[in-house]
Coordinates of C-alpha atoms and ligand atoms in Angstrom, one line a residue:
M12 CA 7.1 12.3 -53.3
P13 CA 6.7 16.0 -53.1
D14 CA 8.5 17.5 -55.7
T15 CA 10.7 19.7 -54.3
R16 CA 11.8 21.0 -57.6
L17 CA 8.7 22.9 -57.7
I18 CA 8.8 24.9 -55.3
R19 CA 13.0 24.8 -54.5
T20 CA 13.4 28.9 -54.1
F21 CA 11.5 28.3 -51.1
L22 CA 13.2 26.1 -49.5
E23 CA 17.3 25.7 -47.9
T24 CA 19.4 23.4 -48.3
H25 CA 18.4 21.1 -45.5
H26 CA 15.2 20.1 -46.9
P27 CA 15.0 18.4 -49.6
R28 CA 16.4 15.8 -48.4
L29 CA 14.4 15.8 -45.7
A30 CA 12.1 15.4 -48.1
E31 CA 13.0 12.8 -49.4
Q32 CA 13.3 10.9 -46.1
A33 CA 10.4 11.9 -44.4
S34 CA 8.5 10.8 -47.7
A35 CA 10.5 7.1 -47.9
F36 CA 9.7 6.9 -43.9
A37 CA 5.9 7.8 -44.3
M38 CA 5.4 5.3 -47.3
G39 CA 7.9 3.2 -46.2
E40 CA 7.7 2.5 -42.5
I41 CA 3.1 4.4 -41.6
A42 CA 1.6 3.7 -45.3
K43 CA 1.7 -0.3 -44.8
R44 CA 0.5 -0.2 -41.4
P45 CA -3.7 -1.1 -41.4
E46 CA -6.1 1.5 -40.7
P47 CA -8.1 1.4 -37.2
V48 CA -11.9 0.8 -37.7
E49 CA -13.0 1.0 -34.2
D50 CA -12.5 3.8 -32.0
A51 CA -10.2 2.1 -29.4
D52 CA -8.0 0.9 -32.0
A53 CA -7.5 4.5 -33.5
R54 CA -6.9 5.6 -30.3
R55 CA -3.8 2.7 -30.1
E56 CA -3.1 3.6 -32.8
A57 CA -2.5 7.1 -32.4
R58 CA 0.3 6.4 -29.5
A59 CA 2.0 4.3 -31.8
L60 CA 2.1 6.1 -34.3
L61 CA 3.3 9.2 -32.2
G62 CA 6.4 6.7 -30.5
L63 CA 7.2 6.2 -34.1
L64 CA 7.4 9.6 -35.3
G65 CA 9.5 10.7 -31.6
A66 CA 11.9 8.2 -31.7
G67 CA 12.5 8.8 -35.2
G68 CA 13.4 13.0 -35.0
W69 CA 10.4 13.6 -37.1
L70 CA 9.2 15.9 -34.1
Q71 CA 12.2 17.8 -34.3
P72 CA 11.6 20.8 -36.4
I73 CA 8.8 21.4 -34.4
L74 CA 10.9 22.7 -31.8
D75 CA 13.5 24.1 -34.5
L76 CA 10.8 26.6 -35.2
D77 CA 11.8 24.9 -39.1
L78 CA 8.2 25.5 -40.4
R79 CA 9.4 24.3 -43.9
G80 CA 10.3 20.5 -43.1
C81 CA 6.9 20.9 -40.5
C82 CA 5.2 21.4 -43.3
L83 CA 7.1 18.8 -45.6
I84 CA 6.8 16.7 -42.7
R85 CA 3.3 17.0 -43.3
E86 CA 3.2 16.9 -46.9
A87 CA 4.9 13.3 -47.3
L88 CA 2.6 11.7 -43.4
G89 CA -0.8 13.3 -45.8
E90 CA -0.1 11.0 -48.7
A91 CA 0.3 7.8 -46.8
S92 CA -1.8 8.1 -43.7
P93 CA -4.0 10.7 -42.5
L94 CA -4.4 9.7 -39.4
A95 CA -0.3 9.9 -38.9
D96 CA -1.2 13.7 -39.7
A97 CA -3.1 14.4 -37.0
V98 CA -0.9 13.4 -34.4
F99 CA 1.9 15.4 -35.9
A100 CA -0.1 18.0 -35.7
L101 CA -1.7 17.7 -33.3
Q102 CA 2.3 18.2 -31.4
G103 CA 2.7 20.8 -33.7
L104 CA -0.6 22.7 -31.3
G105 CA 0.3 21.7 -28.5
A106 CA 4.1 22.6 -28.7
T107 CA 4.5 25.6 -30.5
P108 CA 2.1 28.0 -27.8
I109 CA 5.4 26.7 -24.9
L110 CA 7.9 27.4 -27.1
L111 CA 6.5 31.1 -28.5
S112 CA 4.9 32.1 -24.6
G113 CA 6.2 29.3 -22.3
S114 CA 8.3 30.1 -19.4
P115 CA 11.5 28.8 -19.1
A116 CA 10.6 26.0 -16.4
Q117 CA 7.7 25.0 -19.2
K118 CA 9.9 24.9 -21.9
D119 CA 12.0 22.3 -20.2
R120 CA 9.7 20.4 -18.8
W121 CA 7.3 20.2 -21.5
L122 CA 9.6 20.1 -24.6
G123 CA 11.8 17.8 -24.9
P124 CA 9.0 14.9 -23.9
I125 CA 6.7 16.1 -26.2
A126 CA 9.5 16.2 -29.4
R127 CA 10.4 12.8 -28.0
G128 CA 7.1 11.3 -28.2
E129 CA 6.5 10.6 -24.8
V130 CA 3.9 13.4 -23.8
M131 CA 1.0 13.3 -25.9
T132 CA -0.9 17.1 -26.7
A133 CA -4.1 17.9 -26.5
F134 CA -5.5 22.0 -28.1
A135 CA -8.4 22.3 -26.1
M136 CA -9.7 25.9 -27.5
T137 CA -13.3 24.6 -29.0
E138 CA -16.4 24.4 -26.8
S139 CA -20.3 23.4 -28.1
E140 CA -21.0 27.9 -27.9
A141 CA -17.3 28.7 -29.1
G142 CA -16.5 27.4 -31.8
S143 CA -14.8 29.4 -35.0
D144 CA -16.2 32.6 -32.6
V145 CA -13.1 31.7 -29.8
A146 CA -13.8 34.3 -27.1
A147 CA -17.3 33.4 -26.8
I148 CA -15.2 30.5 -24.7
A149 CA -17.0 30.0 -21.0
T150 CA -14.8 27.5 -19.6
T151 CA -13.2 29.8 -16.1
A152 CA -10.3 29.8 -14.6
R153 CA -10.7 31.3 -11.0
R154 CA -8.6 33.2 -8.9
D155 CA -7.4 30.7 -5.6
G156 CA -5.4 30.9 -3.4
P157 CA -1.9 29.9 -4.6
G158 CA -3.0 28.4 -8.4
Y159 CA -6.1 28.7 -10.6
V160 CA -9.6 26.7 -10.6
L161 CA -10.9 25.7 -13.2
D162 CA -14.5 25.1 -15.0
G163 CA -15.7 24.1 -18.1
R164 CA -16.6 21.8 -21.4
K165 CA -14.2 21.1 -24.0
T166 CA -15.6 19.3 -27.6
L167 CA -13.9 18.5 -30.6
I168 CA -11.3 18.2 -29.2
S169 CA -8.4 15.6 -30.6
N170 CA -6.1 13.1 -28.5
A171 CA -8.9 13.7 -25.4
G172 CA -9.1 11.3 -22.8
I173 CA -6.0 9.9 -24.6
A174 CA -3.3 12.9 -24.2
D175 CA -0.8 13.7 -21.4
L176 CA -0.8 17.4 -21.6
Y177 CA -3.6 19.8 -22.5
I178 CA -3.1 23.2 -23.4
V179 CA -5.9 24.6 -22.3
F180 CA -8.2 28.1 -22.7
A181 CA -10.3 29.3 -20.7
S182 CA -12.1 33.2 -19.4
T183 CA -9.9 34.7 -16.2
D184 CA -11.9 37.7 -17.2
Q185 CA -16.2 36.9 -18.4
A186 CA -16.7 40.6 -19.2
K187 CA -14.0 41.3 -21.0
G188 CA -14.5 38.8 -24.1
A189 CA -10.5 38.2 -26.2
K190 CA -9.3 39.4 -23.8
G191 CA -10.7 37.6 -20.7
L192 CA -8.5 34.4 -21.6
S193 CA -5.8 32.9 -21.0
C194 CA -3.9 29.8 -21.4
F195 CA -2.7 27.0 -19.0
L196 CA -0.8 23.3 -19.3
V197 CA -2.9 20.9 -17.6
P198 CA -1.7 17.2 -17.2
G199 CA -3.9 14.8 -18.5
D200 CA -4.1 13.4 -15.2
A201 CA -5.3 16.2 -12.8
A202 CA -8.2 15.8 -10.6
G203 CA -11.2 17.3 -11.4
L204 CA -10.1 17.0 -15.9
R205 CA -12.3 14.7 -17.0
F206 CA -12.7 12.8 -20.0
V207 CA -15.9 12.8 -21.5
G208 CA -16.6 11.0 -24.5
S209 CA -15.6 9.7 -28.2
Q210 CA -16.0 12.1 -31.0
V211 CA -16.9 10.0 -33.8
L212 CA -15.7 10.8 -36.7
S213 CA -15.9 9.0 -40.4
A214 CA -11.8 8.4 -40.7
P215 CA -9.5 6.8 -38.0
H216 CA -9.2 10.6 -35.9
P217 CA -9.0 10.1 -32.0
L218 CA -11.4 13.6 -30.7
G219 CA -14.1 13.7 -27.9
E220 CA -15.6 15.9 -25.5
I221 CA -13.4 16.6 -21.9
A222 CA -14.8 18.5 -18.6
F223 CA -13.0 21.0 -16.2
E224 CA -15.2 20.2 -12.5
N225 CA -12.8 22.0 -9.3
C226 CA -10.2 21.2 -11.5
R227 CA -7.5 23.1 -9.2
V228 CA -3.8 23.5 -11.3
P229 CA -1.1 25.5 -9.9
A230 CA 0.0 29.1 -11.1
D231 CA 2.5 27.9 -12.9
A232 CA 0.6 26.3 -14.9
L233 CA -0.5 29.8 -16.4
L234 CA 0.7 29.8 -19.7
G235 CA 1.9 34.0 -20.3
S236 CA -0.4 36.1 -18.9
E237 CA -3.7 36.1 -18.1
G238 CA -6.0 37.6 -20.5
R239 CA -3.1 37.0 -23.3
G240 CA -4.5 33.8 -24.1
Y241 CA -6.7 34.6 -27.8
G242 CA -2.9 35.9 -28.6
V243 CA -1.3 33.1 -28.0
G244 CA -3.8 30.7 -29.5
L245 CA -4.3 33.0 -32.8
A246 CA 0.1 32.9 -32.9
A247 CA -0.3 29.7 -32.7
L248 CA -2.3 28.9 -35.6
D249 CA -1.7 32.0 -37.9
R250 CA 2.2 29.8 -37.8
L251 CA 0.9 26.2 -38.1
R252 CA -1.8 27.4 -40.8
P253 CA 0.9 26.4 -43.5
T254 CA 1.5 22.8 -42.7
V255 CA -2.5 22.1 -42.3
A256 CA -1.8 23.3 -46.0
A257 CA 0.7 21.6 -46.8
A258 CA -1.1 18.2 -45.2
A259 CA -3.4 19.0 -48.0
C260 CA -0.9 19.0 -51.0
G261 CA -0.1 15.8 -49.6
M262 CA -3.7 14.3 -49.8
A263 CA -4.5 15.7 -53.3
A264 CA -0.8 14.1 -54.2
R265 CA -2.2 11.0 -53.3
A266 CA -4.7 11.4 -55.2
L267 CA -3.3 12.2 -58.6
A268 CA -1.2 9.5 -58.0
E269 CA -3.9 6.7 -57.3
S270 CA -5.7 8.3 -60.2
L271 CA -2.5 8.2 -62.6
T272 CA -1.5 5.0 -61.7
H273 CA -5.6 3.2 -62.4
V274 CA -6.2 5.4 -65.7
K275 CA -2.8 4.2 -67.2
Q276 CA -4.5 0.6 -66.5
R277 CA -8.4 0.6 -66.8
K278 CA -10.2 0.6 -70.4
Q279 CA -13.1 1.2 -71.3
F280 CA -15.0 1.2 -75.3
G281 CA -11.9 -0.8 -76.3
T282 CA -9.4 1.9 -75.0
S283 CA -6.7 2.8 -71.9
L284 CA -9.2 5.3 -69.9
A285 CA -6.1 7.7 -69.8
L286 CA -7.8 8.7 -73.5
F287 CA -9.9 10.2 -73.3
Q288 CA -10.0 13.9 -73.1
L289 CA -12.8 13.9 -70.0
V290 CA -10.3 11.7 -68.1
Q291 CA -6.7 13.7 -69.5
Q292 CA -9.6 17.5 -68.1
K293 CA -9.7 16.9 -64.7
L294 CA -6.3 15.6 -63.7
A295 CA -4.9 18.7 -65.6
R296 CA -7.1 20.5 -63.1
M297 CA -6.0 18.5 -60.7
A298 CA -2.1 19.2 -61.4
T299 CA -2.4 22.6 -61.7
D300 CA -4.0 23.4 -58.9
L301 CA -1.8 21.3 -56.9
T302 CA 0.8 23.3 -58.2
A303 CA -0.7 26.1 -57.0
A304 CA -1.8 25.0 -53.3
R305 CA 1.9 24.3 -53.0
L306 CA 3.4 27.1 -54.3
L307 CA 1.1 29.1 -52.3
T308 CA 1.9 26.9 -49.0
Y309 CA 5.9 27.1 -49.2
R310 CA 5.6 30.9 -49.7
A311 CA 4.3 31.0 -46.5
A312 CA 6.0 28.9 -44.0
Y313 CA 9.2 30.8 -46.4
E314 CA 7.5 34.3 -45.0
K315 CA 7.1 32.9 -41.8
D316 CA 11.0 31.1 -41.3
Q317 CA 12.3 34.3 -42.4
G318 CA 11.7 36.2 -39.7
Q319 CA 8.1 37.4 -40.6
E320 CA 6.5 38.0 -36.9
R321 CA 3.0 37.9 -38.2
I322 CA 1.4 35.6 -41.6
T323 CA -2.0 36.2 -41.3
S324 CA -3.4 36.1 -44.8
E325 CA 0.2 34.2 -46.5
A326 CA -1.0 31.9 -44.0
A327 CA -4.9 32.4 -45.1
M328 CA -4.6 31.4 -48.1
A329 CA -2.9 29.1 -48.7
K330 CA -4.9 26.9 -45.4
S331 CA -7.6 28.3 -47.3
F332 CA -6.9 27.0 -50.6
A333 CA -4.7 23.3 -50.3
T334 CA -7.9 22.4 -48.6
E335 CA -10.0 23.3 -50.9
M336 CA -8.2 22.2 -53.9
A337 CA -7.9 18.2 -52.0
Q338 CA -11.5 18.0 -50.9
R339 CA -12.0 18.6 -54.4
A340 CA -8.9 16.5 -56.0
V341 CA -10.0 14.0 -53.7
D342 CA -13.6 13.6 -54.8
D343 CA -12.1 13.5 -58.5
A344 CA -10.0 10.7 -58.2
V345 CA -12.9 8.9 -56.5
Q346 CA -15.0 9.4 -59.9
L347 CA -11.5 8.2 -62.0
I348 CA -11.4 4.9 -60.4
G349 CA -15.6 5.1 -59.6
G350 CA -16.8 2.5 -58.2
R351 CA -13.5 0.5 -56.6
G352 CA -12.8 4.4 -55.0
V353 CA -16.3 4.1 -52.9
L354 CA -15.2 0.6 -52.0
A355 CA -14.0 0.7 -47.9
S356 CA -9.9 1.2 -47.5
H357 CA -8.9 1.9 -51.4
P358 CA -7.1 4.5 -50.6
V359 CA -9.0 6.6 -52.3
E360 CA -12.5 6.3 -50.1
R361 CA -9.7 6.7 -47.2
L362 CA -8.6 10.5 -48.4
Y363 CA -12.6 10.8 -49.0
R364 CA -13.8 10.6 -45.3
A365 CA -10.5 11.6 -44.3
V366 CA -9.8 14.9 -46.6
R367 CA -13.2 16.7 -45.3
A368 CA -12.2 17.7 -42.5
L369 CA -9.0 19.8 -43.0
R370 CA -11.7 22.7 -44.8
I371 CA -13.4 23.2 -40.9
Y372 CA -10.7 22.7 -37.9
E373 CA -7.8 25.4 -36.9
G374 CA -10.6 28.0 -38.8
T375 CA -13.2 27.1 -41.1
T376 CA -12.6 28.4 -44.7
E377 CA -14.8 31.0 -44.7
I378 CA -13.1 32.5 -41.7
Q379 CA -9.9 32.4 -43.5
Q380 CA -11.4 34.8 -46.3
L381 CA -12.9 36.3 -44.0
I382 CA -9.3 36.9 -42.3
I383 CA -8.2 37.8 -45.5
A384 CA -10.7 40.6 -46.6
G385 CA -10.1 41.5 -43.9
E386 CA -6.3 42.4 -44.5
L387 CA -7.2 43.6 -47.4
L388 CA -9.4 46.3 -46.0
K389 CA -7.4 47.2 -43.4
Ligands
LIG430 C1 -11.0 16.3 -36.8 C2 -11.5 18.0 -35.6 C3 -10.8 17.9 -35.1 C4 -10.8 18.8 -34.2 N1 -9.5 19.2 -33.7 C5 -10.2 19.8 -32.6 C6 -9.0 20.4 -31.2 O1 -7.9 19.8 -31.9 N2 -8.7 21.4 -30.5 C7 -10.0 22.5 -30.6 O2 -10.1 23.2 -29.5 N3 -11.0 22.5 -31.9 C8 -10.6 21.3 -32.7 N4 -11.6 21.0 -33.4 C9 -13.3 21.3 -33.8 C10 -12.8 23.1 -34.8 O3 -11.4 23.6 -34.4 C11 -14.9 24.1 -34.4 O4 -14.9 22.6 -35.1 C12 -13.5 24.7 -36.4 O5 -13.5 26.2 -35.3 C13 -15.6 25.3 -36.2 O6 -16.4 25.5 -34.9 P1 -17.8 24.7 -35.3 O7 -17.9 22.6 -36.0 O8 -18.4 25.3 -33.9 O9 -18.4 25.6 -36.2 P2 -19.5 26.9 -36.1 O10 -18.2 27.6 -36.1 O11 -20.4 27.0 -35.5 O12 -18.8 27.0 -38.0 C14 -20.4 26.2 -38.9 C15 -20.3 26.6 -40.1 O13 -21.1 28.0 -40.0 C16 -19.7 29.6 -40.7 N5 -18.9 30.5 -40.0 C17 -19.2 30.8 -38.7 N6 -18.8 32.3 -38.5 C18 -19.3 32.8 -39.6 C19 -19.7 33.7 -39.8 N7 -18.5 34.9 -39.6 N8 -18.7 34.5 -41.5 C20 -19.1 33.6 -42.6 N9 -19.4 32.1 -42.3 C21 -19.3 31.8 -40.4 C22 -18.2 28.3 -40.4 O14 -17.1 28.6 -41.9 C23 -18.7 26.6 -41.2 O15 -19.1 27.1 -42.3 C24 -11.9 20.2 -34.6 C25 -12.8 20.5 -35.6 C26 -12.4 18.8 -36.1 C27 -13.6 18.1 -37.5

């Protein structure tokens, strides 16, 4: 269970109880679910997990703009099941742009069903030539009579093919680059929206490509105003990056817990592994790095919850530090557990496959470092 004493200066009175309940739910109900093997199973499981998260009220902190609450839940889910964590994360990425920039009608229509887990969302930004460089988005949205017509293709999209609602970034004025981007709400069953196919990841995660082919949407599908899409996207990512850091902390905490259990039980050379100093050094480093990452994470979330307009630097520090830390911690855990640690579906083997993507999605580590340096050099 996430240790809330460490971060208590950053929490409100309801948070420790939320952390306890989230951990009981994640370890009691989610962790025991078998890891899906095939992509089709992962897609079905993501839907089932969304139902559980919605029915349990776990998605409500997203709507309440309780960022520390979201971090506590992602920490608990990251510890129990990276797939469940991804399902939570995607609802955040779907709801947040609507919360921050939606019209009253858009909020009315979508937010309740998203929080109840009835509508699964996807955040469609990345394209083959527009990864870190979002301004290079080539999908277009052309004004046509009362609405827009979208054309283009998106890649590496989580929940592609199973989402009910896509938050789509497209250019309404290609000459303006980032300033010409706009954001649209496109229902999964819109005519002209096609699921191209799955992109299968090493860890279970519904990922894939979608195409817009003469896809007509009404004018009220526009989120915010024309040309504001880049701002809408960045504001959501800025807000949610501490939650990626929290998920990384949860995965690292699980790696540390599995390591501790193992080294206390396992005997080699006639004694417990826990007594070897090289083993202790790894444990000490994992615990120290995890502590530092959690402090950075909840500091960033605290600042946002206190009403700070932008937490650009705080969020980038938390995301880059925590995800790099989690990768090292999971790798150390596999090393400490030895051969059993690489056997399929050992908890640390699952983490090993899942943790890698966190350093890439929602802005790579290098992009976070550029953001931090940019703020320093302002
Ligand atoms: C599991 C997973 C889920 C994802 N889900 C989604 C999703 O739901 N929606 C979505 O829109 N996208 C999603 N993505 C895509 C993700 O956001 C992109 O992969 C990410 O932004 C990086 O883009 P890229 O892969 O094209 O890499 P590139 O941008 O090509 O980067 C490749 C390498 O170059 C480095 N690099 C790039 N620019 C610079 C620079 N200026 N200075 C220094 N180094 C640089 C990067 O840090 C990286 O190491 C997902 C990705 C993964 C792995």
